[in-house]
Coordinates of C-alpha atoms in Angstrom, one line a residue:
X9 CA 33.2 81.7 74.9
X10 CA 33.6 80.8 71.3
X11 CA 30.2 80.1 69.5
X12 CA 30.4 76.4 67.6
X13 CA 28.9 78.3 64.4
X14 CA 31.5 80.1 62.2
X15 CA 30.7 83.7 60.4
X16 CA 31.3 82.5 57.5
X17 CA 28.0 79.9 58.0
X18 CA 26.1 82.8 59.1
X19 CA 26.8 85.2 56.4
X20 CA 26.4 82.6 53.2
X21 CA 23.2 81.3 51.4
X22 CA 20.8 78.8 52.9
X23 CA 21.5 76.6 50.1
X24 CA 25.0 76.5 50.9
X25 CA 24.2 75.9 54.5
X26 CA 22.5 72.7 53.8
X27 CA 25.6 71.5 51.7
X28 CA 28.2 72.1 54.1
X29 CA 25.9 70.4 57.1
X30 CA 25.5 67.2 54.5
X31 CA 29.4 67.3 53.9
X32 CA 29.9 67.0 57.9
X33 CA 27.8 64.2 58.5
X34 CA 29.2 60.9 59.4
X35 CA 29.6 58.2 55.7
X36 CA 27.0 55.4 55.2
X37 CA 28.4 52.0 55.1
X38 CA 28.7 50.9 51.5
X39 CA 27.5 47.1 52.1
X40 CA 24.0 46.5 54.3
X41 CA 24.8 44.9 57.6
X42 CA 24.1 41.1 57.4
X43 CA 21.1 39.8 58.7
X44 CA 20.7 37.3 61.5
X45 CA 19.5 34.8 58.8
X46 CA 20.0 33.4 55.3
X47 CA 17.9 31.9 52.8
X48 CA 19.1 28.7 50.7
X49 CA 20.3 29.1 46.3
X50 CA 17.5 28.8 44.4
X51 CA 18.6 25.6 42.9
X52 CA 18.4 23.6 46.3
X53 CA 14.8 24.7 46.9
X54 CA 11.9 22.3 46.5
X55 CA 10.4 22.9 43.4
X56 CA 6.7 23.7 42.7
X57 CA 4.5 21.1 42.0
X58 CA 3.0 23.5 39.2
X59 CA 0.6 21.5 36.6
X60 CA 1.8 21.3 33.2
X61 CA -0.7 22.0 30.8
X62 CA 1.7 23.3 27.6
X63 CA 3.5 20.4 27.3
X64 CA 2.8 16.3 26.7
X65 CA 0.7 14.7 29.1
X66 CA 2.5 12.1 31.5
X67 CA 0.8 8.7 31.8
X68 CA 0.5 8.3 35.5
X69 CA 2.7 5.6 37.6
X70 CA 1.6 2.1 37.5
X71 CA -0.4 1.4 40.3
X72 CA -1.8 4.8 40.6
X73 CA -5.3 6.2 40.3
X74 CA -6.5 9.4 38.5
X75 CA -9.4 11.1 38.5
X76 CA -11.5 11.5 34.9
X77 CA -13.6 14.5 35.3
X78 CA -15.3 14.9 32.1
X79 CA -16.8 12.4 29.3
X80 CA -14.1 10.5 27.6
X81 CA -13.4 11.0 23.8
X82 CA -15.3 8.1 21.9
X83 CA -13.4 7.6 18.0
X84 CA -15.9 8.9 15.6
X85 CA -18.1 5.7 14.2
X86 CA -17.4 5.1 10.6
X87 CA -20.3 4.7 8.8
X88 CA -18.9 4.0 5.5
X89 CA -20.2 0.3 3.9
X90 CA -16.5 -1.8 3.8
X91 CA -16.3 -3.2 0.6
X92 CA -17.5 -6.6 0.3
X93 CA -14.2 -9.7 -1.0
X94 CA -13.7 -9.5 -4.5
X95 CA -15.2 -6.0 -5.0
X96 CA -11.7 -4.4 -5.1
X97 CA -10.2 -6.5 -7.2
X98 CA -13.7 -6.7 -9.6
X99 CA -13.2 -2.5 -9.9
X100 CA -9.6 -3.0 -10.7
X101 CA -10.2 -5.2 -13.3
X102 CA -13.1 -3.4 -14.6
X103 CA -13.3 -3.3 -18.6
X104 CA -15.5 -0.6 -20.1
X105 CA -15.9 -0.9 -23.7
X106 CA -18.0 1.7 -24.9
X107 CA -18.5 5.3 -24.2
X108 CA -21.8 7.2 -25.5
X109 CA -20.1 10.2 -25.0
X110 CA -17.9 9.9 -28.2
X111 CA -18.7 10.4 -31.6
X112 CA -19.9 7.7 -33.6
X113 CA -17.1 7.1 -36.5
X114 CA -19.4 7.1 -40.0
X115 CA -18.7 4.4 -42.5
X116 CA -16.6 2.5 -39.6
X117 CA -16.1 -1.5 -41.2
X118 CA -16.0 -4.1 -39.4
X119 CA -14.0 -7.0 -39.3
X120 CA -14.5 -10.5 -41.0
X121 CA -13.4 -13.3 -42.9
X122 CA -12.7 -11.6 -46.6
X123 CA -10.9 -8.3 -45.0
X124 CA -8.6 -9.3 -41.9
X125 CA -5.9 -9.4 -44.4
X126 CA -6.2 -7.2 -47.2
X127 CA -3.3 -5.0 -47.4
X128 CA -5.3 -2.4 -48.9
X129 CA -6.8 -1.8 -45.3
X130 CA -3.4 -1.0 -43.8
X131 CA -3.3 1.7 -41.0
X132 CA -7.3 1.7 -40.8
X133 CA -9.1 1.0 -37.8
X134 CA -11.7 -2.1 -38.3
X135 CA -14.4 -2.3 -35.8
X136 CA -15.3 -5.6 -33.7
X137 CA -19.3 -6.8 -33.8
X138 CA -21.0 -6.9 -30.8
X139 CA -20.9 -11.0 -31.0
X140 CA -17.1 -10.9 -31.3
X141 CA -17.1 -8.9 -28.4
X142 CA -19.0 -10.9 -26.4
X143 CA -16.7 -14.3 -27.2
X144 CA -13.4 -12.0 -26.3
X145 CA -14.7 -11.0 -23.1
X146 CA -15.6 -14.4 -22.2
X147 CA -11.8 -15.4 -22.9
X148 CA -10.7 -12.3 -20.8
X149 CA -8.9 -10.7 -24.0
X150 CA -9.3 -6.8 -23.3
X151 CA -6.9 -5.3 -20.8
X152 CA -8.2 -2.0 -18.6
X153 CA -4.9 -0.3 -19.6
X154 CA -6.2 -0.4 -23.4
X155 CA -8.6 2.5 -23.1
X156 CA -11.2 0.9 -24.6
X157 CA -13.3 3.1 -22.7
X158 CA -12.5 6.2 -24.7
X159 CA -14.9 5.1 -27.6
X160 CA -18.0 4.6 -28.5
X161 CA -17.7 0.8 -29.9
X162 CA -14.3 -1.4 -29.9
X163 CA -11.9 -1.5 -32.9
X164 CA -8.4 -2.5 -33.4
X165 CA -5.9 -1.2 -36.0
X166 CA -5.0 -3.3 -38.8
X167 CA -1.1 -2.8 -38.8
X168 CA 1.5 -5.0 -41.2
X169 CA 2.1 -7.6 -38.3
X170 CA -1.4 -8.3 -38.0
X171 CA -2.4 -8.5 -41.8
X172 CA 0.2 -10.9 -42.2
X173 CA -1.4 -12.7 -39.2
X174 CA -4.9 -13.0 -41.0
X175 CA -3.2 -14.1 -43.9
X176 CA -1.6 -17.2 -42.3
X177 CA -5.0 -18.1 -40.3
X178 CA -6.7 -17.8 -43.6
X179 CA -4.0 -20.6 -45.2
X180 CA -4.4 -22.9 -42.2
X181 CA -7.9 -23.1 -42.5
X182 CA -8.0 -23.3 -46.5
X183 CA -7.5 -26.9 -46.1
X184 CA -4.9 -27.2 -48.7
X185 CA -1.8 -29.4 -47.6
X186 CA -1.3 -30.9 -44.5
X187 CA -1.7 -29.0 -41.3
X188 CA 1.1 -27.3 -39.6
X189 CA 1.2 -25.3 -36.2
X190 CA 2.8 -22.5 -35.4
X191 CA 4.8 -21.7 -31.9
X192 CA 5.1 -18.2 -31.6
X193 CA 6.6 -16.1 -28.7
X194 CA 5.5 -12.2 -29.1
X195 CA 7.8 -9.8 -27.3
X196 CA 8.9 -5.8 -27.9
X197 CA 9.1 -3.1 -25.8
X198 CA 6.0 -1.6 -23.1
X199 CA 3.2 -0.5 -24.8
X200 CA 3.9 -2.2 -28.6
X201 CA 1.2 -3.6 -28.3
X202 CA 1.4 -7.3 -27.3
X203 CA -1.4 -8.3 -25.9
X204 CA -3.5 -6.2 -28.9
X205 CA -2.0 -8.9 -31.1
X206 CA -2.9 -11.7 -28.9
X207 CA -6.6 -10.3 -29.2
X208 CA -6.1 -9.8 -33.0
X209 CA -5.2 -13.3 -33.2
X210 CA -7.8 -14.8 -31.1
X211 CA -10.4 -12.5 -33.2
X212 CA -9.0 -14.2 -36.6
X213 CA -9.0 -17.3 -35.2
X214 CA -12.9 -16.9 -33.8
X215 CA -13.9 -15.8 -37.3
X216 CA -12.9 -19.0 -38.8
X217 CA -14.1 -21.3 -36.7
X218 CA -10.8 -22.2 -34.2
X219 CA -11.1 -23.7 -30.8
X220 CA -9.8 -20.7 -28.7
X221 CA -8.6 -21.7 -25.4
X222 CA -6.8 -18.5 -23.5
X223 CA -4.9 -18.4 -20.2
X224 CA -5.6 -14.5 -20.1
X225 CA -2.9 -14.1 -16.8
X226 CA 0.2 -16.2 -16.3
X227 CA 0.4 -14.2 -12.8
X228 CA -3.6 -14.9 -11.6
X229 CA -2.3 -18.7 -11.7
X230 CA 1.4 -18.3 -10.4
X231 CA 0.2 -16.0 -7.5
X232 CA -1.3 -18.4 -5.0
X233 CA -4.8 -17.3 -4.5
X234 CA -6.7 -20.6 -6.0
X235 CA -7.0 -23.6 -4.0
X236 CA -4.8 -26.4 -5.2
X237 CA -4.1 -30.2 -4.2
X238 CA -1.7 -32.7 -5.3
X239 CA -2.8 -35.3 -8.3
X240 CA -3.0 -38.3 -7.6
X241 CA -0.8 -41.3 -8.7
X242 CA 1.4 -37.8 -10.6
X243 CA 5.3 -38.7 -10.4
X244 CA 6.8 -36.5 -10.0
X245 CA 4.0 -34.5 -7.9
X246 CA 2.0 -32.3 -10.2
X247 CA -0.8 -29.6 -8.6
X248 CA -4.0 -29.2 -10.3
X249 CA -6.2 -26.3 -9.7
X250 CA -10.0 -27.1 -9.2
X251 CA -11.3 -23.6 -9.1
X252 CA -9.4 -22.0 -11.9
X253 CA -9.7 -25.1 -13.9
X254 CA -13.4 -24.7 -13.4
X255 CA -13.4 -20.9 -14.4
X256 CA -11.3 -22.0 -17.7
X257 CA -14.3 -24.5 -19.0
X258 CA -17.2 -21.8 -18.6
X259 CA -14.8 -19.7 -20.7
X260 CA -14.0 -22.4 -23.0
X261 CA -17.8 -23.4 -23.2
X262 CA -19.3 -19.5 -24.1
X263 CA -16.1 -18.4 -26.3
X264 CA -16.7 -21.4 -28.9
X265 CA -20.1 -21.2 -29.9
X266 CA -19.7 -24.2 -32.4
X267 CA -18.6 -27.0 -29.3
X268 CA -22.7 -27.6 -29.0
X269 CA -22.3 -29.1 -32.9
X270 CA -19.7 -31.3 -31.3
X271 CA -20.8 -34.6 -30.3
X272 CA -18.5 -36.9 -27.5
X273 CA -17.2 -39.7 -29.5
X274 CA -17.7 -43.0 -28.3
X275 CA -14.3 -44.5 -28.2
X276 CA -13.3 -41.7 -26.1
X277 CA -16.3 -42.2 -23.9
X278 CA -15.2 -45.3 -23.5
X279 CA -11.8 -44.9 -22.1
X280 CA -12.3 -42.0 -20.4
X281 CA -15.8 -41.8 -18.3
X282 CA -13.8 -44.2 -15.8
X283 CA -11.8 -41.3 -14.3
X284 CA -15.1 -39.3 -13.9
X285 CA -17.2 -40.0 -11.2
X286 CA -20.5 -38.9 -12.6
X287 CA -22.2 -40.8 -15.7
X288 CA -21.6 -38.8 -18.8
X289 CA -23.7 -39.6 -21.6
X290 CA -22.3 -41.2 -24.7
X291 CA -24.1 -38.6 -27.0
X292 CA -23.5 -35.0 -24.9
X293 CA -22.1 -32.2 -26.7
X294 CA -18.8 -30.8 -26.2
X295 CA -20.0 -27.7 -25.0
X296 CA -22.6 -29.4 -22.5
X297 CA -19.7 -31.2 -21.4
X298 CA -17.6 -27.9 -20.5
X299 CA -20.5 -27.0 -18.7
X300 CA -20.9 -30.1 -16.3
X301 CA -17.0 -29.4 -15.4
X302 CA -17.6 -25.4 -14.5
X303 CA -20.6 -26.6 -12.3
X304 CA -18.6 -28.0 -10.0
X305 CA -14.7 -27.7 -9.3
X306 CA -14.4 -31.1 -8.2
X307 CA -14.7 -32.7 -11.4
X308 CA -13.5 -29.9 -13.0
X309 CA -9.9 -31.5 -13.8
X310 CA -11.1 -35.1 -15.2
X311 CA -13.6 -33.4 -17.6
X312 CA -11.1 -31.0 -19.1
X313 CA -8.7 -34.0 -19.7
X314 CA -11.7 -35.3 -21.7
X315 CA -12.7 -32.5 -23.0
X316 CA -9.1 -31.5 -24.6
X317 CA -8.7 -34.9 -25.9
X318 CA -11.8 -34.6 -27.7
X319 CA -10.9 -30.8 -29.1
X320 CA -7.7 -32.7 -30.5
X321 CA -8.8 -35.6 -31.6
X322 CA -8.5 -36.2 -35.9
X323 CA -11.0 -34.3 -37.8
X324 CA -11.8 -31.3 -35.5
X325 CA -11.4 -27.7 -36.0
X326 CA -8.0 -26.1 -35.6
X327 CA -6.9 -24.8 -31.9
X328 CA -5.5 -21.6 -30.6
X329 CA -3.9 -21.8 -27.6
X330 CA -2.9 -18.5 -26.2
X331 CA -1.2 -17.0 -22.8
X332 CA -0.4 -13.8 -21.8
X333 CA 2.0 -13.1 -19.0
X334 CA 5.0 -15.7 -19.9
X335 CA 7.6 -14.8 -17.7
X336 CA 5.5 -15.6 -14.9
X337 CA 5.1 -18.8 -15.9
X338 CA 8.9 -18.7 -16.1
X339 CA 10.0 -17.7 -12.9
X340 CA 11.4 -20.5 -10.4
X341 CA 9.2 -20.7 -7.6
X342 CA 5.2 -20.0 -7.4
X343 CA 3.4 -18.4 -3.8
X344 CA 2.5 -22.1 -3.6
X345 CA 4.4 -24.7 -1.4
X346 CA 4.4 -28.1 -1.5
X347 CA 4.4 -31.0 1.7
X348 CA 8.0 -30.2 2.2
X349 CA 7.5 -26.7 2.7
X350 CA 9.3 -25.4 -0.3
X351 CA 7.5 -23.5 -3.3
X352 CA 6.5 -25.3 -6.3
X353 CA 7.6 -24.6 -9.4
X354 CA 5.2 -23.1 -12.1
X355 CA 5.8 -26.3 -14.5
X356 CA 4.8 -28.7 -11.8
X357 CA 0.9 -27.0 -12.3
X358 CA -1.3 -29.0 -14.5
X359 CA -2.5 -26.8 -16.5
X360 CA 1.0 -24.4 -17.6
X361 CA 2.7 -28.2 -17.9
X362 CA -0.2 -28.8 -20.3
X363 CA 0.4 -25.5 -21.9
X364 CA 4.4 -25.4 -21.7
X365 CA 4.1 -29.3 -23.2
X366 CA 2.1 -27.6 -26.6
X367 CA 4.8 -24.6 -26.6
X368 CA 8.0 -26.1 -26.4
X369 CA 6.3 -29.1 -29.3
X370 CA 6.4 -32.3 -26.4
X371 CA 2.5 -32.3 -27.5
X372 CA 1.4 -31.1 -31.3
X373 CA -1.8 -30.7 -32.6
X374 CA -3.5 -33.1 -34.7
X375 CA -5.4 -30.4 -36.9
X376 CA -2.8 -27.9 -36.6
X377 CA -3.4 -24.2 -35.1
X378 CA -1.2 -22.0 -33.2
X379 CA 0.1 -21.4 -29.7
X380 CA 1.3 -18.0 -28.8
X381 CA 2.6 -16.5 -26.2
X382 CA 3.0 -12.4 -25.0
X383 CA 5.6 -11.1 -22.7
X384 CA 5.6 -8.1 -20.5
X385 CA 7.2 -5.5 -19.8
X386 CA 4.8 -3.7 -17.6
X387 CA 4.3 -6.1 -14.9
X388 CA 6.8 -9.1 -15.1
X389 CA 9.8 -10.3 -13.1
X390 CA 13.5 -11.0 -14.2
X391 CA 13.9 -14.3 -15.3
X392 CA 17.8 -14.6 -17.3
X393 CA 16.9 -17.9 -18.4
X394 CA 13.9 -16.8 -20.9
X395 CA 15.5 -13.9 -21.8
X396 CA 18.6 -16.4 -22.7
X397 CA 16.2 -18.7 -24.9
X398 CA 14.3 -15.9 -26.2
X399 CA 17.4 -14.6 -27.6
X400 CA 18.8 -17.7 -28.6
X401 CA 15.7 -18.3 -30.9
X402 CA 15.8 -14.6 -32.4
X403 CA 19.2 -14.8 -32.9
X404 CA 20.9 -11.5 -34.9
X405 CA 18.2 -9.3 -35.4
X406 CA 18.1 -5.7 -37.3
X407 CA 15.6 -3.1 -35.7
X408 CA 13.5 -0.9 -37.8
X409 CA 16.3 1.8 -36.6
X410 CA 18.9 -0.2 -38.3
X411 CA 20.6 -1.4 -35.4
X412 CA 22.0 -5.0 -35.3
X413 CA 20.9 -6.4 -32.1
X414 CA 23.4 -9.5 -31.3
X415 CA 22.0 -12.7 -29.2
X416 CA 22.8 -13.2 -25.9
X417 CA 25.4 -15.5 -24.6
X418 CA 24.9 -17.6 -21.3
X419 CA 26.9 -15.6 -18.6
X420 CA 29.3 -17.6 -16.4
X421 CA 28.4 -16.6 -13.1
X422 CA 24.8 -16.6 -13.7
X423 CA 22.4 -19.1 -12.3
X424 CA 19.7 -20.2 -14.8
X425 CA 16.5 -21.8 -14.8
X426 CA 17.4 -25.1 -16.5
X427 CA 13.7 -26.5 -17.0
X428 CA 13.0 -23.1 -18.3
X429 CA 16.0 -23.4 -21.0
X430 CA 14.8 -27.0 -22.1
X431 CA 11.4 -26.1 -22.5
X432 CA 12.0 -23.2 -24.8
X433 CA 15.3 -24.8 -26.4
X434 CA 15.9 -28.2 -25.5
X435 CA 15.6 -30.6 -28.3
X436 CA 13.0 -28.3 -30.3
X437 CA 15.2 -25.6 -31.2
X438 CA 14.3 -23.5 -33.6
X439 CA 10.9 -24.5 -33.5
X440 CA 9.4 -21.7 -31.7
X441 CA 9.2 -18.1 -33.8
X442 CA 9.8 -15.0 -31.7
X443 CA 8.0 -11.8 -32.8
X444 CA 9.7 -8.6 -31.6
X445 CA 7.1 -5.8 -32.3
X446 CA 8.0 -2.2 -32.6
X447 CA 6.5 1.4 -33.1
X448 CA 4.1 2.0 -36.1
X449 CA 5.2 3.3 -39.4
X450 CA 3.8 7.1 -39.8
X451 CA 1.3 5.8 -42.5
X452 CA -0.3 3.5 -39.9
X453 CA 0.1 6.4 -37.0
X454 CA -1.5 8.8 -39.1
X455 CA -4.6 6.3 -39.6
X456 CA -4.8 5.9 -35.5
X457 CA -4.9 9.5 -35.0
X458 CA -7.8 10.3 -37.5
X459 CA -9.6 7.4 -36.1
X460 CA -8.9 9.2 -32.3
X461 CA -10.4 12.9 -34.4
X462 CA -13.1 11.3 -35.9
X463 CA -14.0 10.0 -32.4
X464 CA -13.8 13.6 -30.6
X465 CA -10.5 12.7 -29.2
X466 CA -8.7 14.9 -31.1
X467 CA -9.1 19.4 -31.4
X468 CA -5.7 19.6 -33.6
X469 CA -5.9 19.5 -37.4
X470 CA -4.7 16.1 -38.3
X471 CA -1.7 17.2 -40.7
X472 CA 1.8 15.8 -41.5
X473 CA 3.4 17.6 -39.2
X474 CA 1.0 17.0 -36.2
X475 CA 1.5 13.2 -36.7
X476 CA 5.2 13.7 -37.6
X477 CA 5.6 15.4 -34.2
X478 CA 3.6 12.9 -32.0
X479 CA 5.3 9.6 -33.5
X480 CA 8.8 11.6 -32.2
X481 CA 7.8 12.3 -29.2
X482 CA 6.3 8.8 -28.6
X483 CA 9.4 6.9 -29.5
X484 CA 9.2 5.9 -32.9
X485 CA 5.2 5.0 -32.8
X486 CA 5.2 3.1 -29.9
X487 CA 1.7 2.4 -29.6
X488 CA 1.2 2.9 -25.9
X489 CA 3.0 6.3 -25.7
X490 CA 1.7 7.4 -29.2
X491 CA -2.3 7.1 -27.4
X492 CA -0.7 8.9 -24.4
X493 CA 0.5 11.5 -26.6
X494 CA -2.5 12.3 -28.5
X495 CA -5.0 11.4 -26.5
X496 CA -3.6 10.7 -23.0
X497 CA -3.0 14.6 -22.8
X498 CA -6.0 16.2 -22.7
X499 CA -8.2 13.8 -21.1

């Protein structure tokens, strides 16, 4: 019988054995035999209801409750004092005139009657006594953009414009001749120095006696935030002002010392103590009088009708009437509105139709003075109509560059402000003067900027070509930008 194991298995190695049993063996199946049940694609499972704490919480359906485990986060308190109305607006407007910290300036004049127009005081800075200071304030002359602060003691530099505007207050109150007034629009580019020369002026015009009346802001009165009411038996319908009015007679009242010499005449009395409806004594004192009409706002407007007619009545002092801010007195609506729900315009307000009437020469002054008026560049809107008049007044100018600077023309598809053109123009052309004021001359800039060293402003040497350099770089001696130059960097 044949044996089922070959000789050749027998006679070879056991590791070949083992090979050729593995090579006789019957193949595996290549794919698993199915099961006897299947399980669904992921994607048509159920999914877990996992809780998501990376991502943004989920508000919960309306209508179902939750469960707050845990204290609930309370807002920190803040304990800070809010700031009570007005303070804001009080720190804005702040004015610090005088710093301790800065050098005192030795042999510093100050100025007065005989020097606020000697030429020979050119480019010098001339310093302002405490009483003078205490009158501007009252009339709200210094602006917090002036850096008053900077100094020990205010001063103010005696440039050509204003020598030549001492020299015209000292003729007007010489006497000789008949008295004239002068309607004077000052303009020029941001930071020339405009309202400086509206303080000038009122300073001049405090040193020789002047009734200084000052609207300090055109905007504060334009804006909307005093109380106003119709006046009475007015056609059309003018708006007076009871609060601001009220705030303009304790100005009036502290800025012009010399009102208490001034006695209430009797004819006026007379005439007017009907429209008041408090008794006012025949003999009160002009300055007494202001006073009654800042006590209380409701009488505020009847008293200052008396009060100006008595300020321009024959044989009083002269008058300065100044306002700062004119384009928004300008502009054609105001943020008031009238019964009819539209805004009122800024001339149908007492008291800029009583200025605007003394500006545009409807109203003069019996014993002369001056009304001026200072544009803005800083803080003022568009209005094409006054810069139309304004130009038309100035007509062809020549800068201190040299350039000729032609007057405007009216544009045809423009829409102008006519009661703005016919208060400036109207029948009193040419009446008005328009001042344009530019940079300083480098004489007068090198007298700022040794006033700022003498003061401790100032490390550099004060040489020709320090000052040369700084009235470049500030446009010509543009006032504003020459102080930020020099003085603006390092503080």
């Amino acid at each position: 019988m044949a044996s089922s194991i070959c000789w050749r298995c027998l006679f070879s190695p056991p590791w070949e054995q083992s090979f050729v049993q593995a090579s006789k063996r019957p193949p595996r199946p290549i794919f698993a035999p199915r099961l006897s049940f299947s399980t669904s694609p992921n994607h048509h499972r159920n999914p877990l209801h996992v809780k998501n704490t990376s991502g943004p919480k989920v508000a919960p359906r309306k209508g179902t409750k939750t469960l707050i485990i845990g204290k609930r986060k309370v807002a920190p308190e803040n304990r800070a004092r809010r700031p009570a109305p007005g303070e804001r607006k009080a720190l804005r407007k702040r004015i610090v005139l005088s710093n301790v910290n800065a050098l005192e300036v030795p042999g510093m004049q100050d100025i007065n009657e005989e020097n606020m127009f000697d030429r020979r005081l050119e480019g010098q800075v001339l310093g302002l006594s405490g009483q003078l200071v205490d009158r501007l304030r009252a009339v709200e002359a210094f602006k917090p953009t002036q850096g008053w602060r900077l100094f020990r003691r205010p001063g103010t530099l005696m440039r050509r414009e204003t020598l030549d505007m001492g020299k015209m207050i000292a003729e007007m109150s010489s006497g000789d001749g008949p008295r004239k007034t002068v309607r004077r629009v000052v303009g020029g580019e941001r930071g020339s120095g405009k309202s400086m020369m509206l303080l000038q002026a009122m300073t001049m015009a405090m040193l020789k006696g002047w009734t200084v009346i000052n609207l300090s802001e055109a905007q504060d009165i334009t804006i909307g935030h005093t109380p106003y009411a119709p006046l009475p038996s007015s056609s059309p319908t003018k708006y007076i002002q009871p609060a601001y009015l009220a705030r303009l007679l304790r100005q009036i009242s502290i800025a012009n010392p010399h009102l208490s010499t001034l006695q209430l005449s009797q004819e006026q009395s007379s005439a007017e103590s009907t429209a008041i409806p408090i008794p006012i004594p025949p003999n009160i004192s002009l300055a007494r009088l202001a006073s009654l009409g800042a006590s209380d706002p409701e009488i505020a407007h009847p008293i200052f009708t008396l009060l100006v007619s008595e300020i321009l009545a024959p044989g009083r002092p002269p008058v300065f009437l100044g306002l700062d801010g004119l384009a928004h007195a300008m502009q054609p609506r105001t943020g008031y509105t009238a019964p009819n729900m539209k805004p009122i315009h800024p001339h149908d307000l007492v008291i800029l139709d009583w200025y605007i009437s003394f500006l545009s020469g409807k109203a003069g002054l019996a014993n002369g003075g001056i009304i001026m008026a200072a544009t803005s560049q800083s803080n003022a809107p568009q209005i094409p109509a006054l810069d139309l008049a304004l130009s038309q007044l100035e007509g062809e100018r020549v800068t201190r560059a040299g350039q000729t600077m032609a007057k405007k023309e009216r544009v045809p598809l423009m829409r102008y402000d006519e009661r703005v053109l016919n208060a400036l123009l109207g029948d009193q052309k040419g009446k008005i003067e328009v001042q344009r004021l530019e940079g300083l001359s480098k004489e007068e800039a090198r007298g700022l900027v040794e006033y700022w060293a003498r003061s401790g402003m100032v490390r550099e040497r004060v040489s020709d070509g320090f000052v040369g350099e700084k009235w470049v770089v500030s446009g010509g001696g543009v006032v504003g930008e020459l102080e930020r130059a020099v003085v603006g960097m390092r503080v």
